[in-house]
mmCIF file of C-alpha atoms in Angstrom:
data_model
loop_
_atom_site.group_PDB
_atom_site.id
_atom_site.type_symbol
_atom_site.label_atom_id
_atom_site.label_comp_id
_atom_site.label_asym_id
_atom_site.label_seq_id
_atom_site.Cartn_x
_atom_site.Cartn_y
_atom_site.Cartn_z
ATOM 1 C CA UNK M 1058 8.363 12.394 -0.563
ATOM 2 C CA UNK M 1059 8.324 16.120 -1.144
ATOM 3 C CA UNK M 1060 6.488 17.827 -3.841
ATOM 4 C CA UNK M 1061 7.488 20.606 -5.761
ATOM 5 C CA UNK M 1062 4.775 23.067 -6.355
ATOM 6 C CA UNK M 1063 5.046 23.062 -9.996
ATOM 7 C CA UNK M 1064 5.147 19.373 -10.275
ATOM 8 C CA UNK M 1065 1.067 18.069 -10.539
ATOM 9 C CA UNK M 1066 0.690 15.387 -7.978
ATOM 10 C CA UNK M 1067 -0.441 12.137 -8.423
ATOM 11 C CA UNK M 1068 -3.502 10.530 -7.720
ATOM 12 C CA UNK M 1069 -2.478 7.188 -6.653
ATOM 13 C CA UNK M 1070 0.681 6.652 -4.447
ATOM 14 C CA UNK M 1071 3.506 4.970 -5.952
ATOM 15 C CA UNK M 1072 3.726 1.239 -6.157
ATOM 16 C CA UNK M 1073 5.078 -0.158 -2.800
ATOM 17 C CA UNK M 1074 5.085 -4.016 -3.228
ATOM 18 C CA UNK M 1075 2.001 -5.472 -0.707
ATOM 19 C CA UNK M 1076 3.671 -6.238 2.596
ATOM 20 C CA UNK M 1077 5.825 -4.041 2.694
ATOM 21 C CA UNK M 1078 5.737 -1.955 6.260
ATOM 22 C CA UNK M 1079 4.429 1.745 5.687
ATOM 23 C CA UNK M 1080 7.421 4.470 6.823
ATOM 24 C CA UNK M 1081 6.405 7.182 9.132
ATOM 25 C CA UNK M 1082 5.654 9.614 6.357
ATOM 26 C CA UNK M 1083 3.204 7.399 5.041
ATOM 27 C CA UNK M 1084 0.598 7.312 7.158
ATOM 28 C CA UNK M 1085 -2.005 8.839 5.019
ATOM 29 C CA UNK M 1086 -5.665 7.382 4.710
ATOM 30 C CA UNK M 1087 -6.437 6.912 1.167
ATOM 31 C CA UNK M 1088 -7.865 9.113 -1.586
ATOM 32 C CA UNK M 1089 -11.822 9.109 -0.955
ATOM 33 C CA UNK M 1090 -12.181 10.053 -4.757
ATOM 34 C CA UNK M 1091 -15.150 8.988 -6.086
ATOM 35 C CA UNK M 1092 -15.455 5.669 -7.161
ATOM 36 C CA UNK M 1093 -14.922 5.706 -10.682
ATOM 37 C CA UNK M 1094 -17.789 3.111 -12.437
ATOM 38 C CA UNK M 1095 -17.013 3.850 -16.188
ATOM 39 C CA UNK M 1096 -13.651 2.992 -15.969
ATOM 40 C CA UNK M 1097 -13.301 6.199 -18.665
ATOM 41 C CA UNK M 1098 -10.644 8.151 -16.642
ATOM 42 C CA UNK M 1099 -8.405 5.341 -16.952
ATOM 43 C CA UNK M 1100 -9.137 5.259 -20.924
ATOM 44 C CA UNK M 1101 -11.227 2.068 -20.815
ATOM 45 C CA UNK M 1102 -14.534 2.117 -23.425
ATOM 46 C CA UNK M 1103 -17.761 1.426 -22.178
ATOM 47 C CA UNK M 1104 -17.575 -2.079 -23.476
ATOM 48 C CA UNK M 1105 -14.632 -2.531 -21.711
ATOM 49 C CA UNK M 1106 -15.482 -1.113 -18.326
ATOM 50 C CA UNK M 1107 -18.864 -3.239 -18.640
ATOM 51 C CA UNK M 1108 -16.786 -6.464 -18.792
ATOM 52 C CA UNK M 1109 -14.478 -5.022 -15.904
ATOM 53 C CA UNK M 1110 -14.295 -7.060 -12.815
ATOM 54 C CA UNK M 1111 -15.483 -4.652 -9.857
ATOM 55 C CA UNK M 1112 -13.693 -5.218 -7.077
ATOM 56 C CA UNK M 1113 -14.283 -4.446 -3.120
ATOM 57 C CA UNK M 1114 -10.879 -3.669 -1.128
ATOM 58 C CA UNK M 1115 -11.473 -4.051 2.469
ATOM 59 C CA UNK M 1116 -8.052 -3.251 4.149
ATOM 60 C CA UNK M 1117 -7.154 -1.165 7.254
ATOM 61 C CA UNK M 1118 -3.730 -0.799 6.480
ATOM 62 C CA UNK M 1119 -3.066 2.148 4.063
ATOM 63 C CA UNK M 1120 -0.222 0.663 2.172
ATOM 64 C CA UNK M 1121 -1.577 -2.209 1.612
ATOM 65 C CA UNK M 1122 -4.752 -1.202 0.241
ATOM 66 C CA UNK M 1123 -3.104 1.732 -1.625
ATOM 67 C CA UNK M 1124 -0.599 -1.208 -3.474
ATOM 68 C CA UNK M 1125 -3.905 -3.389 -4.129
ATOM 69 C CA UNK M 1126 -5.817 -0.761 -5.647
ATOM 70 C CA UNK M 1127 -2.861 0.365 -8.204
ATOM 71 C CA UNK M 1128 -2.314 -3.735 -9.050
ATOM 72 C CA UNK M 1129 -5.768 -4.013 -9.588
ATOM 73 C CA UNK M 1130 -6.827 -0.693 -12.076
ATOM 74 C CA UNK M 1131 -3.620 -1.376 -13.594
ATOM 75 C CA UNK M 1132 -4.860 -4.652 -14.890
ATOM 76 C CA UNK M 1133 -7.767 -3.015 -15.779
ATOM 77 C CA UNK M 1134 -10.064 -4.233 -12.969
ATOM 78 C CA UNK M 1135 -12.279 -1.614 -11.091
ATOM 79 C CA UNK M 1136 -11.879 -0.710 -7.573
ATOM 80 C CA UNK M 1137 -15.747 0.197 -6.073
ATOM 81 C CA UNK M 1138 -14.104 1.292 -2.590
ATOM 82 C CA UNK M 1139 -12.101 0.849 -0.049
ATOM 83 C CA UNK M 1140 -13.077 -0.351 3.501
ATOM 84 C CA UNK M 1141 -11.274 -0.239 6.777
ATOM 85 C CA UNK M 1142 -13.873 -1.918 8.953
ATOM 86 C CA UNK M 1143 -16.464 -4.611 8.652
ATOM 87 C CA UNK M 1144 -19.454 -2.351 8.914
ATOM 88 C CA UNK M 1145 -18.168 0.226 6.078
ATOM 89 C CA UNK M 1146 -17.198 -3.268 3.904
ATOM 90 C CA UNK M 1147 -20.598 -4.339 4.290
ATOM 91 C CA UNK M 1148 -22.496 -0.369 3.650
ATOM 92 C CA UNK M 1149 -19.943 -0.514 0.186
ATOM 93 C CA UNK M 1150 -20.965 -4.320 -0.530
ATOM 94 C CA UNK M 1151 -24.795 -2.944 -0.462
ATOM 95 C CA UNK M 1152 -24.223 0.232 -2.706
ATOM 96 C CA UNK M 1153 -21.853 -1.322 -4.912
ATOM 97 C CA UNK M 1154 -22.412 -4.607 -5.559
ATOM 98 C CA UNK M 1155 -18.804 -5.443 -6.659
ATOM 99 C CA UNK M 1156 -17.741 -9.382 -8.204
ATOM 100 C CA UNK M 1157 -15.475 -9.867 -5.516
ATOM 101 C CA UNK M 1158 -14.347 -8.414 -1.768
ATOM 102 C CA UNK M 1159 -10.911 -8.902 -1.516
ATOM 103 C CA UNK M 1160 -11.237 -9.372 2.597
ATOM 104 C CA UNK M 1161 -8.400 -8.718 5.233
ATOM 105 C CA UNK M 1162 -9.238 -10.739 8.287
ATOM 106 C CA UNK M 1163 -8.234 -7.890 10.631
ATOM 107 C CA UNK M 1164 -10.096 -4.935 10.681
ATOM 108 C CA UNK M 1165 -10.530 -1.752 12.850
ATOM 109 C CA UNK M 1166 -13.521 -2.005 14.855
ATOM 110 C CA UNK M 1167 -15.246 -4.610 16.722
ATOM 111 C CA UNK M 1168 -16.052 -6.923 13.940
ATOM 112 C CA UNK M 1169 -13.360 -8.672 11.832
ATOM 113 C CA UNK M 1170 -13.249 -9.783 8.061
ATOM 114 C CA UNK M 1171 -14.400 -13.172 8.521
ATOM 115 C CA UNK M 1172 -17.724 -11.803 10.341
ATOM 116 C CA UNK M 1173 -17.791 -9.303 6.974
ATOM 117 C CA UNK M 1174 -17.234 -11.663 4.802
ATOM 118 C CA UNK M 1175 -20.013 -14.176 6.003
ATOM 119 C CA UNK M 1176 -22.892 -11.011 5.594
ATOM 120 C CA UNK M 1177 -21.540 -10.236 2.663
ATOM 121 C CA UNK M 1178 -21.981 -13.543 1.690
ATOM 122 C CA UNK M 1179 -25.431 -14.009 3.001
ATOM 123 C CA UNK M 1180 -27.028 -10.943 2.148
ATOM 124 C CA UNK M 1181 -25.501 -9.880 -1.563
ATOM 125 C CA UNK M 1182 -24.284 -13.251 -2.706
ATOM 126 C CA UNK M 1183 -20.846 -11.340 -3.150
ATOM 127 C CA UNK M 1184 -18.132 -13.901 -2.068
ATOM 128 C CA UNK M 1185 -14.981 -13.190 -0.384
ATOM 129 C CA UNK M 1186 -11.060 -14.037 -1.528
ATOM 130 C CA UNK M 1187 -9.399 -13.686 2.257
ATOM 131 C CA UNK M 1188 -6.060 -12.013 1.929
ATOM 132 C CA UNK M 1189 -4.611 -12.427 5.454
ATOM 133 C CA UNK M 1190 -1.577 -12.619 7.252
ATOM 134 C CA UNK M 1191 -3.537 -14.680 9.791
ATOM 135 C CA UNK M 1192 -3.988 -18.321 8.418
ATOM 136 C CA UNK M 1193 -3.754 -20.842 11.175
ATOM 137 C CA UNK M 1194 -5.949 -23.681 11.776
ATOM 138 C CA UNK M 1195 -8.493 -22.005 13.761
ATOM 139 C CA UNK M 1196 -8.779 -19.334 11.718
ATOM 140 C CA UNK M 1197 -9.062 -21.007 8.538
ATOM 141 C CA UNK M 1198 -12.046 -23.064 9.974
ATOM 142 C CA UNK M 1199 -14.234 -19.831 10.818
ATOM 143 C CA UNK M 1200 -13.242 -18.152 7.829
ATOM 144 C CA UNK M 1201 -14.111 -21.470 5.986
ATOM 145 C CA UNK M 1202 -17.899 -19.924 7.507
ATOM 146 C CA UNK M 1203 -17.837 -17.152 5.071
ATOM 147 C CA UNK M 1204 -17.724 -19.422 1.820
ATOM 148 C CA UNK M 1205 -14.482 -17.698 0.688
ATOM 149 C CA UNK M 1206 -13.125 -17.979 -2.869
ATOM 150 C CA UNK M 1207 -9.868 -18.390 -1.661
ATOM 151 C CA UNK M 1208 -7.139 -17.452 0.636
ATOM 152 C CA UNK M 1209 -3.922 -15.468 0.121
ATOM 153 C CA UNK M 1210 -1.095 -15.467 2.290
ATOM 154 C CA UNK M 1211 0.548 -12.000 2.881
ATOM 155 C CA UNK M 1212 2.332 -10.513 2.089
ATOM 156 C CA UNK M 1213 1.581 -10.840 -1.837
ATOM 157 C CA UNK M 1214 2.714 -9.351 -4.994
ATOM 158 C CA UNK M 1215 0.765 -7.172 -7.012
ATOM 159 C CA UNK M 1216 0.552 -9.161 -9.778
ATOM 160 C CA UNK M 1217 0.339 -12.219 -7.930
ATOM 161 C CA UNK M 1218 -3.054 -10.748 -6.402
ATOM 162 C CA UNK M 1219 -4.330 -9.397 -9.848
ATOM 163 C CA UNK M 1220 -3.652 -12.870 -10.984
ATOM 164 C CA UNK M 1221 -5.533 -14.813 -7.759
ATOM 165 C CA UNK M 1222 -8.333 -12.466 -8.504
ATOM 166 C CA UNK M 1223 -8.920 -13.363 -12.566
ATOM 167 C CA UNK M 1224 -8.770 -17.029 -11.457
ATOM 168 C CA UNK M 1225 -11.043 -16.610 -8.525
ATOM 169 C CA UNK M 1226 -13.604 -15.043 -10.858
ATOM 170 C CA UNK M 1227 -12.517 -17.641 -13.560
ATOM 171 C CA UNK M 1228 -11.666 -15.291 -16.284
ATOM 172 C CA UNK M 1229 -8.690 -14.273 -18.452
ATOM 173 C CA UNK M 1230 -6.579 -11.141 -18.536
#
């Protein structure tokens, strides 16, 4: 993707459906913008961004957690950060105290989502929704650990996730 000079760039990458494999030009970390609590830039009221469901990405894969992030303030929802390992999920879990941590099971780092997941869990009381490429047996009974809301086979749609997460959280878009 090239930019012209006179063309303003944009703030969140364009919509790549989750799954999908990242090209070579895309290996960008995301935007560390601050995290945006009022929901106001996106043209939400207060009332509105009060009611919003705050939502913890923790994803090492750029694309992935780019495509999340646009599903998810697209439906309104608010992202609090984005993690790529289990001991930054955890540090955001403690500052932010989001409604949900949408968990990869993979993670940079020596610790992996389920272990994130479960201290999450156990210190905050903020529960999990597992959204994993990795679902066998084995897995799925240590995960189980964590007390997850759910799991979610990758890859996912955008719309399927928004849609997971309402349910999870049993409320209505």
């Amino acid at each position: 993707m090239t930019l012209n000079p006179t063309t303003p760039s944009r703030s969140v990458p364009p919509r790549v459906p989750l799954g999908v494999q990242p090209s070579a030009q895309l290996s960008a970390q995301p935007s560390t913008r601050p995290n945006d609590r009022t929901g106001k830039e996106r043209g939400q009221t207060k009332h509105e961004a009060l009611d919003a469901i705050r939502v913890l990405i923790v994803e090492d894969e750029w694309v992935l957690a780019a495509s999340a992030e646009a599903a998810l303030e697209e439906a309104r929802c608010i992202v609090v950060g984005i993690a790529t390992t289990a001991d930054e999920a955890i540090g955001l879990a403690e500052a932010e105290r989001p409604d949900l941590a949408l968990m990869d099971i993979r993670l940079r780092g020596p610790r992996d989502g389920i272990d994130a997941a479960r201290e999450i869990r156990n210190r905050f009381g903020i529960r999990s929704l597992f959204v994993t490429a990795h679902s066998d047996a084995e897995t799925r009974r240590q995960g189980d650990e964590a007390d997850p809301v759910g799991w979610i086979q990758k890859p996912v749609s955008g719309d399927d996730l928004v849609a997971y997460v309402y349910a999870c959280l049993g409320r209505r878009r």
